Amino acid sequence: MTLSVDLETCSHPLLAQLVALRDEGVRMEQALETELAAVSPEFHASARNFLHYLAIRQHDIRPLQRDLAALGLSSLGVLESHVMASLNAVTARLEDIRGQDETEKPEPPVDFVTGLGLLQSHADLLLGTPNDGREVRIMVTLPSEAAQDRELIRALIHSGMEVARINCAHDDAEAWKTMARHVREEAFAQGKTCRVQIDLAGPKSRTGKLRALGHMLKIKPERDFRGQVLREGLLWVTPATHPVSYAASGLKPAGANESVACLLFAGEGLDTLGEGDALELRDARGRLRSARVLRVNAHGCLLGFDSVALIEDSAELRSTHKHKPHLRGTLAGAPEVQEELRLCMDDTLVLTRAELPGQAAEVDAAGRVLEPARLHCSLEAAFVDARAGQAVWLDDGRIGARIERMNAETIELRITYAAPEGSRLKAEKGINFPDTYFHVPALTEKDVQDLEAMHAHCDLVAFSFVREPADVALLQSHLARLQANHLGIVLKIENRQAFENLPRLLLAGMRSPQLGVMVARGDLAVELGFERLSEVQEEIIWLCEAAHVPVIWATQILENMAKSGAPSRPEVTDAAMSIRAECVMLNKGPHIVSALDFLIRVLARMEGHYSKRMATLRKLSIAGSVKGV
């Protein structure tokens, strides 16, 4: 059966729709002429293209796309980086089909080549040129140890880190400056470039400390399925009078973990130890535990335990050799052990404004609650702006709640979502108020101080808790005051207001010569709902591509591998999809170098298949399995 298509008849309404879309783009550009005039020259063409895209995305053009595809024309499915050029090209083709003269068309700000080129050049300027011919850059969050462990930074840069991220929510300015200096020096030594990004902490919304039960460190050996010790549990012991971390000690025994627990020793005889010496201590359970000296130098000794040891502060460490110099002293510096808070469905949790240690619910012998669980919330604005009936999520969405009642000092929550056996809640976990609009500056006094301390030591400033254009203008004004306008700005999209205001945030950000967007997927999932995360991250990528603004894909990329050394299947697929962004962020973990190496291999394979959302048809090895074609 042969079907005939009257192309001239079909193309007439399509041509009218295309012209209408094109005209709307022009009108939006004219209506926002004032905003365009404030944009940095580097982003002027990009801002015009962005406005054209916004005009189109105010309509559902799926029927138009289907009709264009039926005629064998472009369905406008990948027009983000060159909107007007795409509309003009398809319009010209339809005019040709109808046999009419080509009409005058608006001059596009970018064409099919320059649009993609602007996105690439903006990414290179902000994030640096990728190493090893890759298209996607890799950012790595530096742990606190990076201030002492220069070898870690050397390994990360050698493996392919292009941006080092310093989180200003932890450590202090001296540690951050040391990290930045190590990055600069190691990159120079290896003949590579590596940007330094600081993340301003913003207004913290976290749980406070729980009631302390004591201080204890657990040392645990690694065993096989028969219970035989494969690797001893490691403990670095260093003098309390002049402590040196294991990372800075210069000792790196083969097979050791990348991070080693440390305790301080007060006593005598530490400097007399030699490799192979036997020591012992009595742990928190009263059990005698033996250890042997694996490595030793002037900074301390590395001990190996073949049994689990629960070491409390003030535990006595002594030598067992009768014919060797005597070692005897006490250990200190074990981490604080806090009370566990376990919450179940319908439980009550009281958030307190006062910074008091949290505690579990008090119950009587019959299990009746006498006093509900209480926990400090670090965000003071919550006690002003939150309202009864609004949702609250804790610990990255693991626990859900609704506000029952509140006053200036407390917020009473009813738990609405938790694991069947209850969910544990610890200190320093995030608290999200997705329904609440906060009247609080996005830049805190601490953020301003951190910016003043670090602006001369970084290349990019990541802006947490940004919600509206005024927030962006505030950061830009501080950068201008510090004569640091050249620094790149990265807008962290991590709450509902930021996502809903993203077009306006991008226009405000384009007043700076360097701009990027970080998709903070963890907080976004909590704020907008996990079921919306995939949709939301796609929309952010589309908008940023239209604005020629590079995207950083963040949160939980290969998190399991960074922590345990082995990736899960879902996170491998997730890592592969990060090819859509200009940069991927890995978080810290004891196996971060291995995770970085693995991610580079995944991206190298995927770059042969994808460029943004456009499939590129490279040669497939399996296609050759069918011969004769």
XYZ file of C-alpha atoms in Angstrom:
629
model
C 0.000 0.000 0.000
C 1.327 3.427 -0.950
C 0.512 6.513 1.089
C 0.768 9.955 -0.452
C 1.368 12.999 1.710
C 0.387 16.490 0.589
C 3.458 18.265 1.916
C 2.209 21.707 0.938
C -1.065 21.230 2.816
C 0.649 19.791 5.900
C 3.323 22.434 6.091
C 1.071 25.497 6.157
C -0.154 25.284 9.810
C 3.293 24.145 10.918
C 4.854 27.198 9.329
C 2.419 29.455 11.173
C 3.242 27.784 14.498
C 6.983 28.146 13.945
C 6.676 31.818 13.043
C 4.536 32.396 16.147
C 7.138 30.744 18.383
C 9.914 32.740 16.766
C 8.013 35.992 17.247
C 7.402 35.193 20.912
C 11.119 34.728 21.406
C 11.790 38.130 19.861
C 9.115 39.761 22.021
C 10.541 38.253 25.211
C 13.989 39.548 24.306
C 12.570 43.034 23.738
C 10.552 42.945 26.970
C 13.658 42.096 29.021
C 15.956 44.578 27.326
C 16.928 46.128 30.680
C 17.965 42.766 32.141
C 19.946 41.970 28.988
C 21.831 45.254 29.237
C 23.120 44.249 32.696
C 24.487 40.905 31.506
C 28.260 40.506 31.192
C 29.503 40.772 27.575
C 30.694 37.156 27.809
C 27.073 36.048 28.272
C 25.159 38.530 26.107
C 24.523 36.205 23.164
C 23.851 33.355 25.604
C 21.270 35.401 27.518
C 19.409 36.207 24.298
C 19.357 32.534 23.339
C 18.151 31.699 26.854
C 15.203 34.089 26.578
C 14.232 32.597 23.222
C 14.248 29.164 24.860
C 12.111 30.337 27.782
C 9.555 31.713 25.323
C 9.256 28.350 23.572
C 9.102 26.336 26.799
C 6.035 28.244 27.873
C 4.122 26.145 25.330
C 3.523 22.450 24.818
C 4.998 21.902 21.352
C 4.866 18.099 21.344
C 2.192 17.960 18.596
C 4.327 20.309 16.496
C 7.368 18.099 17.075
C 5.493 14.979 15.954
C 4.240 16.698 12.807
C 7.707 17.983 11.906
C 9.221 14.533 12.407
C 6.538 13.021 10.151
C 7.791 15.285 7.356
C 11.376 14.181 7.920
C 12.323 17.542 9.423
C 14.045 18.443 12.663
C 11.683 17.953 15.594
C 13.470 20.696 17.576
C 14.443 18.098 20.165
C 17.960 19.427 20.687
C 17.574 23.142 20.054
C 18.681 24.350 23.513
C 22.060 25.822 22.578
C 20.873 27.446 19.301
C 17.147 28.208 19.545
C 16.562 30.919 16.923
C 18.923 29.275 14.443
C 16.922 26.037 14.741
C 13.592 27.815 14.252
C 14.946 29.727 11.258
C 16.336 26.571 9.630
C 13.105 24.582 9.952
C 11.049 27.592 8.837
C 13.217 27.967 5.726
C 12.796 24.268 4.911
C 9.004 24.508 5.187
C 8.986 27.602 2.967
C 10.994 25.642 0.430
C 8.484 22.770 0.597
C 5.668 25.223 -0.137
C 7.642 26.684 -3.020
C 7.532 30.197 -1.630
C 10.327 32.712 -1.380
C 12.287 32.652 1.852
C 11.100 35.391 4.185
C 13.286 37.686 6.236
C 14.148 36.123 9.571
C 15.493 37.465 12.881
C 19.265 37.370 13.160
C 20.033 34.588 15.656
C 22.444 35.386 18.510
C 24.227 32.064 17.894
C 24.201 29.378 15.225
C 24.544 25.598 15.418
C 28.312 25.807 15.877
C 28.783 28.930 17.980
C 26.046 27.948 20.450
C 27.791 24.732 21.415
C 31.111 26.564 21.255
C 29.976 29.135 23.823
C 28.936 26.423 26.264
C 32.315 24.761 25.836
C 34.289 27.994 26.207
C 32.317 28.995 29.312
C 33.026 25.565 30.810
C 36.742 25.838 30.009
C 36.926 29.303 31.548
C 35.113 28.282 34.728
C 36.308 24.716 35.268
C 39.472 24.458 33.204
C 40.238 22.305 30.191
C 39.670 18.589 30.865
C 42.693 16.334 31.103
C 43.422 13.401 28.810
C 41.081 14.608 26.072
C 37.952 14.025 28.161
C 34.861 16.186 27.721
C 33.634 15.973 31.323
C 35.687 17.380 34.170
C 35.836 15.798 37.617
C 35.577 17.681 40.901
C 36.577 16.007 44.174
C 35.688 17.126 47.700
C 38.860 17.290 49.779
C 38.686 15.693 53.247
C 40.091 17.412 56.322
C 43.202 15.203 56.097
C 44.156 16.888 52.817
C 45.617 19.766 54.845
C 48.304 17.350 56.107
C 48.235 14.543 53.543
C 49.854 16.072 50.487
C 50.249 12.613 48.996
C 46.461 12.304 48.685
C 46.245 15.508 46.639
C 49.169 14.344 44.512
C 47.353 11.061 43.787
C 44.046 12.793 42.983
C 45.642 15.205 40.513
C 47.670 12.394 38.959
C 44.488 10.341 38.466
C 42.636 13.218 36.813
C 40.991 15.603 39.301
C 40.414 18.954 37.554
C 38.647 20.830 40.371
C 39.375 20.512 44.091
C 36.380 21.357 46.284
C 36.936 22.808 49.763
C 33.864 22.719 51.999
C 33.900 25.748 54.291
C 31.382 24.061 56.590
C 34.342 22.132 58.026
C 37.846 22.992 59.291
C 39.156 26.582 59.266
C 40.778 29.142 56.979
C 44.331 27.994 57.713
C 43.470 24.414 56.755
C 41.697 25.618 53.583
C 44.677 27.741 52.548
C 47.011 24.797 53.079
C 44.789 22.566 50.937
C 44.670 25.194 48.187
C 48.448 25.627 48.279
C 48.981 21.874 48.018
C 46.650 21.742 45.004
C 48.483 24.588 43.243
C 51.926 23.149 43.894
C 51.059 19.565 42.965
C 49.264 20.600 39.771
C 52.265 22.708 38.749
C 54.674 19.871 39.529
C 52.675 17.498 37.310
C 52.229 20.006 34.495
C 48.450 20.035 34.903
C 45.778 22.556 35.813
C 43.426 22.119 38.746
C 40.898 24.720 39.838
C 40.079 25.329 43.517
C 36.448 25.814 44.525
C 35.317 26.941 47.968
C 31.780 26.108 49.074
C 30.343 28.756 51.376
C 28.373 26.983 54.100
C 25.317 29.261 54.091
C 22.713 29.190 56.868
C 23.045 25.740 58.410
C 19.926 23.686 59.003
C 21.241 20.699 60.920
C 20.582 18.632 63.993
C 22.587 19.485 67.096
C 24.594 17.215 69.331
C 23.042 14.374 71.277
C 23.772 13.633 74.916
C 27.318 12.300 75.293
C 27.773 8.824 76.754
C 31.570 8.882 76.761
C 34.574 8.632 74.424
C 35.470 5.384 72.695
C 37.286 4.148 69.582
C 36.554 0.798 67.950
C 39.466 -0.989 66.271
C 38.374 -3.946 64.161
C 40.487 -6.362 62.070
C 39.330 -7.616 58.679
C 38.493 -11.345 58.570
C 37.649 -13.921 55.913
C 34.562 -16.148 55.956
C 36.338 -18.606 58.262
C 37.110 -15.890 60.772
C 40.819 -15.796 59.964
C 42.438 -12.362 60.160
C 43.173 -10.958 56.710
C 44.326 -7.548 57.897
C 44.912 -6.302 61.399
C 42.970 -3.369 62.772
C 45.262 -0.330 62.694
C 45.851 2.357 65.319
C 48.339 5.219 65.102
C 49.670 6.270 68.526
C 51.474 9.622 68.733
C 52.808 11.628 71.723
C 50.244 13.971 73.279
C 52.988 16.579 73.788
C 53.749 16.943 70.058
C 51.157 14.969 68.050
C 51.626 14.232 64.353
C 48.901 12.643 62.230
C 49.505 9.309 60.558
C 49.145 10.972 57.160
C 51.962 13.402 58.004
C 54.197 10.812 59.685
C 55.819 9.601 56.486
C 54.831 5.981 57.197
C 52.786 4.149 54.582
C 52.911 0.389 55.210
C 51.864 -1.807 52.307
C 48.210 -2.779 52.421
C 47.227 -0.172 55.001
C 43.904 1.600 54.788
C 43.996 5.107 53.402
C 42.768 6.478 56.746
C 44.039 5.250 60.116
C 42.537 5.979 63.544
C 44.733 8.001 65.885
C 45.046 8.272 69.674
C 47.315 10.417 71.835
C 49.765 8.815 74.269
C 50.739 10.337 77.610
C 53.445 8.418 79.433
C 56.957 7.097 78.929
C 58.733 4.635 76.688
C 57.078 5.373 73.338
C 60.419 6.366 71.827
C 61.979 3.027 72.828
C 59.664 0.827 70.772
C 60.783 -1.195 67.781
C 58.962 -3.091 65.052
C 57.524 -6.356 66.321
C 57.280 -5.278 69.962
C 54.189 -6.537 71.787
C 51.831 -4.233 73.704
C 48.566 -4.746 75.538
C 45.622 -2.833 76.970
C 42.332 -3.579 78.673
C 39.388 -2.352 76.613
C 35.985 -0.944 77.616
C 34.582 -4.447 78.188
C 37.426 -5.358 80.511
C 38.984 -7.661 77.922
C 42.758 -7.815 77.545
C 43.740 -6.938 73.989
C 47.161 -7.498 72.416
C 48.780 -5.383 69.715
C 52.076 -5.479 67.868
C 54.156 -2.616 66.552
C 54.035 -2.615 62.738
C 55.941 0.593 62.035
C 57.622 3.164 64.233
C 59.485 6.460 63.899
C 60.062 9.636 65.884
C 56.426 10.720 65.426
C 54.796 7.612 66.905
C 54.015 3.984 66.208
C 51.487 2.079 64.123
C 49.848 -0.771 66.033
C 48.068 -3.820 64.641
C 45.235 -5.568 66.543
C 44.034 -9.076 65.652
C 40.907 -8.776 67.847
C 38.198 -6.143 68.199
C 39.236 -3.529 70.762
C 36.876 -0.914 72.234
C 39.315 1.698 73.536
C 38.098 4.368 75.952
C 39.935 7.516 76.941
C 42.362 6.846 79.824
C 42.886 3.226 78.739
C 46.346 2.090 79.882
C 48.786 0.936 77.191
C 51.808 -1.068 78.346
C 54.529 -3.296 76.933
C 54.608 -7.042 77.556
C 58.329 -7.657 76.966
C 60.085 -8.274 80.280
C 63.588 -7.770 78.910
C 62.992 -4.558 76.936
C 62.638 -0.936 78.057
C 59.311 -0.422 79.765
C 56.417 1.428 78.078
C 53.515 2.571 80.175
C 50.987 5.358 79.713
C 47.398 6.265 78.900
C 45.558 6.899 75.646
C 43.262 9.828 74.862
C 41.518 11.457 71.911
C 38.848 8.817 71.260
C 35.752 10.172 69.490
C 32.713 11.091 71.513
C 29.953 8.482 71.652
C 26.524 10.071 71.671
C 23.170 8.710 72.718
C 21.182 7.065 69.944
C 17.897 8.637 68.885
C 15.519 6.192 67.199
C 12.253 7.513 65.758
C 9.191 5.520 64.671
C 5.960 6.432 62.915
C 3.710 8.738 64.995
C 6.509 9.533 67.459
C 6.924 13.112 68.635
C 10.212 14.968 68.152
C 10.715 18.443 69.587
C 13.212 20.688 67.797
C 14.702 23.242 70.179
C 16.115 26.665 69.482
C 18.354 26.446 72.541
C 21.629 24.698 71.775
C 21.220 21.928 74.339
C 22.268 18.277 73.894
C 19.475 16.217 72.397
C 18.098 13.162 74.126
C 15.827 10.221 73.440
C 12.262 10.077 74.727
C 11.769 9.241 78.394
C 9.295 6.402 78.959
C 7.905 4.690 82.048
C 7.913 0.976 82.813
C 4.773 0.494 80.715
C 6.340 2.215 77.704
C 4.281 5.400 78.022
C 6.123 8.539 76.889
C 6.849 10.894 79.769
C 8.983 13.349 77.770
C 9.293 13.296 73.955
C 12.646 13.161 72.191
C 14.331 16.543 71.855
C 17.008 17.785 69.469
C 18.526 21.160 68.639
C 17.892 22.710 65.186
C 20.703 25.032 64.087
C 18.558 27.207 61.767
C 17.100 29.954 63.940
C 14.924 31.224 61.095
C 12.912 28.002 61.315
C 11.470 29.165 64.642
C 10.279 32.377 62.981
C 9.175 31.360 59.490
C 7.900 27.770 59.814
C 4.194 27.129 60.339
C 2.038 24.306 61.663
C 1.088 21.800 58.980
C 4.292 22.221 56.969
C 6.484 19.249 56.095
C 9.936 18.631 57.576
C 12.468 16.058 56.393
C 15.516 14.901 58.325
C 18.753 13.126 57.371
C 18.470 13.384 53.568
C 14.832 12.310 53.558
C 15.245 9.186 55.681
C 12.778 10.556 58.238
C 9.665 12.572 57.393
C 7.555 14.688 59.746
C 4.883 17.361 59.917
C 4.789 20.363 62.228
C 2.078 19.902 64.857
C 2.623 23.119 66.787
C 5.383 25.606 67.434
C 6.456 28.711 69.272
C 9.521 30.935 69.358
C 11.586 28.282 71.168
C 10.330 24.870 70.022
C 8.882 23.102 66.978
C 6.893 19.959 67.748
C 7.010 17.373 64.965
C 4.899 14.287 64.348
C 6.891 11.587 62.530
C 5.096 10.612 59.312
C 7.789 8.542 57.613
C 10.373 6.170 59.090
C 11.669 2.639 58.651
C 9.382 -0.112 60.040
C 11.826 -0.821 62.871
C 12.461 2.876 63.420
C 15.075 5.201 61.929
C 18.179 6.393 63.737
C 18.929 10.103 63.822
C 22.396 11.418 64.639
C 24.010 14.790 65.186
C 24.957 17.036 62.252
C 22.265 15.656 59.946
C 20.377 17.908 57.562
C 16.911 19.294 58.285
C 14.838 20.377 55.281
C 11.755 22.609 55.413
C 10.475 22.299 51.808
C 7.206 24.176 52.448
C 8.784 27.082 54.344
C 9.970 30.349 52.837
C 12.794 31.722 54.962
C 13.378 35.441 55.400
C 17.081 35.109 56.046
C 20.104 36.316 54.038
C 21.685 33.585 51.937
C 25.129 34.905 52.929
C 25.850 34.633 56.632
C 28.420 36.640 58.560
C 30.627 33.545 58.579
C 30.303 33.234 54.786
C 31.500 36.820 54.340
C 34.463 36.197 56.647
C 35.334 32.981 54.803
C 35.110 34.794 51.470
C 37.434 37.509 52.739
C 39.913 34.882 53.925
C 39.847 32.722 50.783
C 39.138 34.921 47.751
C 42.852 35.152 46.939
C 43.290 31.377 47.181
C 40.465 30.025 44.999
C 39.074 30.148 41.463
C 35.385 29.443 42.091
C 32.898 30.310 44.825
C 29.971 27.916 45.283
C 26.923 29.670 46.726
C 24.814 27.564 49.093
C 21.199 28.316 50.044
C 20.721 30.705 47.108
C 17.005 31.298 46.477
C 16.404 34.531 44.547
C 18.244 37.070 42.348
C 18.866 39.402 45.300
C 21.015 36.663 46.859
C 23.181 36.517 43.736
C 23.496 40.305 43.682
C 24.636 40.244 47.318
C 27.460 37.813 46.552
C 28.461 39.809 43.476
C 28.641 42.991 45.569
C 30.977 41.344 48.086
C 33.197 40.040 45.283
C 33.330 43.546 43.819
C 34.253 44.972 47.229
C 37.113 42.466 47.443
C 38.151 43.187 43.828
C 37.471 39.530 43.084
C 34.975 39.873 40.223
C 37.140 37.520 38.188
C 36.187 34.547 40.376
C 33.657 32.123 38.992
C 30.291 31.816 40.735
C 28.596 28.426 41.096
C 24.919 28.537 42.056
C 23.994 25.482 44.129
C 20.414 24.548 43.289
C 19.419 22.691 46.432
C 16.005 23.965 47.530
C 12.552 24.484 46.079
C 12.834 28.266 45.825
C 16.100 28.048 43.892
C 14.617 25.620 41.387
C 11.445 27.643 40.889
C 13.496 30.845 40.450
C 16.206 29.264 38.282
C 15.562 31.367 35.124
C 15.849 34.585 37.136
C 18.875 33.263 39.031
C 20.641 32.499 35.754
C 19.971 35.976 34.369
C 21.305 37.494 37.594
C 24.339 35.212 37.575
C 25.173 36.100 33.970
C 26.083 39.574 35.184
C 29.357 37.908 36.202
C 31.841 36.787 33.530
C 32.021 33.221 34.884
C 28.976 31.236 35.996
C 28.113 27.621 36.688
C 25.284 25.657 38.287
C 25.622 22.742 40.685
C 22.712 20.301 40.790
C 22.653 19.318 44.484
C 20.535 16.247 43.894
C 20.408 15.100 47.521
C 18.716 18.197 48.904
C 16.612 18.647 45.767
C 15.187 15.147 46.128
C 14.156 15.933 49.697
C 12.798 19.388 48.888
C 10.817 18.444 45.776
C 10.155 14.739 46.311
C 12.233 11.777 45.167
C 9.749 10.980 42.398
C 10.452 14.375 40.807
C 14.245 14.257 40.965
C 14.824 12.809 37.482
C 12.460 15.333 35.921
C 13.927 18.264 37.830
C 17.560 17.519 37.012
C 16.622 17.232 33.324
C 14.937 20.643 33.407
C 17.969 22.214 35.079
C 20.282 20.765 32.427
C 18.013 22.039 29.609
C 17.843 25.564 31.007
C 21.584 25.734 31.613
C 22.378 24.433 28.139
C 20.161 27.138 26.652
C 22.019 29.736 28.739
C 25.397 28.173 27.823
C 26.075 27.746 31.555
C 28.139 24.687 32.573
C 26.520 22.195 34.949
C 28.140 20.323 37.836
C 26.402 16.999 38.559
C 26.705 16.414 42.314
C 25.651 14.283 45.293
C 26.272 10.581 45.891
C 28.152 9.877 42.657
C 29.871 6.511 43.294
C 29.349 7.145 47.010
C 29.376 3.456 47.907
C 32.639 2.926 46.045
C 34.298 5.942 47.673
C 33.340 4.575 51.091
C 33.734 0.812 50.655
C 35.901 0.370 47.565
C 33.221 -1.397 45.474
C 30.488 0.271 43.380
C 26.857 -0.798 43.389
C 25.170 -1.499 40.055
C 22.717 1.437 40.255
C 25.459 3.960 41.016
C 27.485 2.795 38.000
C 24.501 3.607 35.770
C 24.067 6.918 37.576
C 27.736 7.748 37.039
C 27.404 6.935 33.337
C 24.505 9.372 32.973
C 26.633 12.177 34.414
C 28.081 12.453 30.898
C 25.252 14.958 30.387
C 27.011 17.544 32.552
C 30.225 19.511 32.070
C 31.566 18.401 35.448
C 30.918 15.552 37.903
C 31.525 15.865 41.638
C 32.817 13.024 43.796
C 32.527 13.268 47.552
C 35.234 12.291 49.993
C 35.820 8.749 51.223
C 38.668 6.372 52.133
C 38.667 4.938 48.588
C 38.247 8.210 46.716
C 41.275 7.692 44.444
C 39.918 4.323 43.283
C 36.485 5.878 42.725
C 38.084 8.647 40.650
C 39.957 6.143 38.474
C 36.770 4.121 37.970
C 34.687 7.186 37.056
C 37.225 8.248 34.440
C 36.989 4.825 32.786
C 33.171 4.958 32.794
C 33.108 8.449 31.279
C 35.674 7.502 28.631
C 33.369 4.742 27.415
C 30.230 6.885 27.501
C 31.766 9.836 25.648
C 31.832 7.701 22.523
C 28.045 7.413 22.676
C 26.670 10.730 23.931
C 27.146 14.436 23.602
C 24.625 16.020 25.953
C 21.256 14.516 24.919
C 22.241 13.879 21.303
C 23.125 10.288 20.466
C 26.278 10.049 18.350
C 26.606 6.930 16.231
C 30.102 5.671 16.812
C 31.065 2.228 15.551
C 29.537 -0.528 17.697
C 31.677 -3.619 18.107
C 28.626 -5.892 18.417
C 27.216 -4.591 15.119
C 29.933 -6.547 13.348
C 28.515 -9.824 14.666
C 25.992 -9.801 11.789
C 27.820 -10.267 8.489
C 26.762 -9.477 4.975
C 25.270 -6.041 5.627
